XYZ file of C-alpha atoms in Angstrom:
130
model
C -0.277 0.389 -0.306
C 2.775 2.783 0.995
C 4.711 1.455 -2.339
C 1.704 2.282 -4.387
C 1.257 5.909 -2.802
C 4.601 6.982 -3.706
C 4.608 5.191 -6.896
C 1.298 7.175 -7.186
C 2.722 10.947 -5.982
C 5.780 10.335 -9.099
C 3.672 9.744 -11.260
C 1.320 13.108 -10.087
C 5.100 14.553 -10.229
C 6.210 13.621 -13.715
C 2.458 14.788 -14.824
C 2.834 18.239 -13.457
C 6.706 19.004 -14.763
C 5.439 17.171 -17.630
C 3.130 19.825 -17.965
C 4.620 22.489 -16.760
C 7.768 22.246 -19.407
C 4.712 22.000 -22.167
C 2.936 25.577 -21.296
C 6.733 26.742 -20.764
C 7.131 25.525 -24.810
C 3.692 27.205 -25.746
C 4.570 30.305 -24.386
C 8.146 30.504 -26.241
C 6.992 29.333 -29.119
C 3.778 31.898 -28.376
C 6.723 34.454 -27.825
C 8.498 33.903 -30.989
C 5.733 33.678 -33.140
C 4.656 37.543 -31.486
C 7.701 38.764 -32.831
C 6.967 37.752 -36.411
C 3.804 39.128 -35.717
C 4.386 42.439 -35.035
C 7.609 43.165 -36.134
C 7.660 46.380 -33.953
C 7.772 45.162 -30.463
C 10.523 42.969 -31.598
C 13.032 45.449 -33.917
C 10.971 49.215 -32.774
C 10.427 48.788 -29.505
C 13.836 48.462 -28.466
C 15.512 50.882 -31.037
C 12.943 53.409 -29.504
C 13.845 52.648 -26.045
C 17.015 53.105 -26.575
C 16.661 56.157 -28.129
C 14.192 57.541 -25.582
C 17.070 55.646 -22.221
C 19.870 57.640 -24.384
C 18.382 60.844 -24.400
C 18.123 60.713 -20.492
C 21.399 59.405 -19.662
C 22.547 62.346 -21.787
C 20.690 64.730 -19.647
C 21.585 63.532 -16.553
C 25.737 63.852 -17.728
C 25.214 67.368 -19.438
C 23.293 68.473 -15.886
C 26.232 66.901 -13.987
C 28.674 69.046 -16.072
C 26.948 71.974 -16.227
C 26.593 72.077 -12.247
C 30.430 71.053 -12.003
C 31.153 74.575 -14.310
C 28.728 76.455 -12.198
C 30.805 75.183 -9.031
C 33.543 76.576 -10.283
C 32.402 79.914 -11.937
C 31.268 80.527 -8.425
C 34.545 79.465 -7.150
C 36.251 82.255 -9.330
C 33.671 84.768 -8.569
C 34.466 84.300 -5.266
C 38.267 84.946 -5.611
C 37.611 87.790 -7.686
C 35.844 89.517 -5.152
C 38.090 88.691 -2.806
C 41.054 90.289 -4.553
C 39.257 93.036 -5.182
C 38.486 93.360 -1.404
C 41.936 93.158 -0.647
C 42.762 95.382 -3.722
C 40.749 98.496 -2.133
C 41.936 97.461 1.227
C 45.599 97.334 1.052
C 48.283 94.856 0.237
C 47.666 94.454 -3.517
C 48.220 98.655 -4.200
C 52.210 97.811 -4.495
C 51.311 98.838 -8.566
C 50.589 102.342 -8.934
C 50.453 103.203 -12.809
C 51.951 106.526 -13.123
C 50.628 108.945 -15.690
C 52.554 109.220 -19.551
C 51.955 111.343 -21.813
C 52.902 110.943 -25.387
C 54.994 113.172 -25.807
C 57.297 112.402 -22.811
C 56.851 108.246 -24.543
C 58.177 109.800 -28.688
C 61.208 111.663 -26.393
C 62.029 108.908 -24.787
C 61.963 106.370 -27.692
C 63.893 108.956 -29.804
C 66.528 109.154 -27.392
C 66.708 105.533 -27.421
C 66.887 105.465 -31.111
C 69.388 107.473 -33.674
C 67.714 107.662 -36.905
C 70.472 109.550 -38.061
C 73.216 106.679 -38.167
C 72.076 104.011 -39.359
C 73.133 100.861 -41.604
C 71.962 99.433 -45.081
C 71.157 95.586 -44.734
C 70.378 93.761 -46.978
C 67.885 90.966 -46.763
C 67.798 88.516 -48.487
C 65.167 87.558 -51.502
C 63.531 83.480 -51.386
C 64.909 82.954 -54.513
C 68.323 84.048 -53.955
C 69.394 80.766 -52.133
C 68.773 79.358 -55.279
């Protein structure tokens, strides 16, 4: 009696397993058929999803680079503002430009260069070397 119950339960499990396998095979065949019947699902849907998710991903990457650029710009702005504040209050005032007129510059240039004493120097032409 015990042997017959175990064999019955084993055969019942085998039929359940075979029934499950049959359902899986049928569903896989219907899935393959699904791609043949509706080519958009097989080809179009992956392409559209790749395009959409790619655009979203690129948007996130660009937004991140914009955020980093904004932080760097803010830091540079703070540095510039502190320099301006320092130059107003003190230590950067070492550079004081003097007011120079054009006449003074002309006189200084004329003292450096003597236009009455010069020497002729021939400039070689490109064809002279041949």
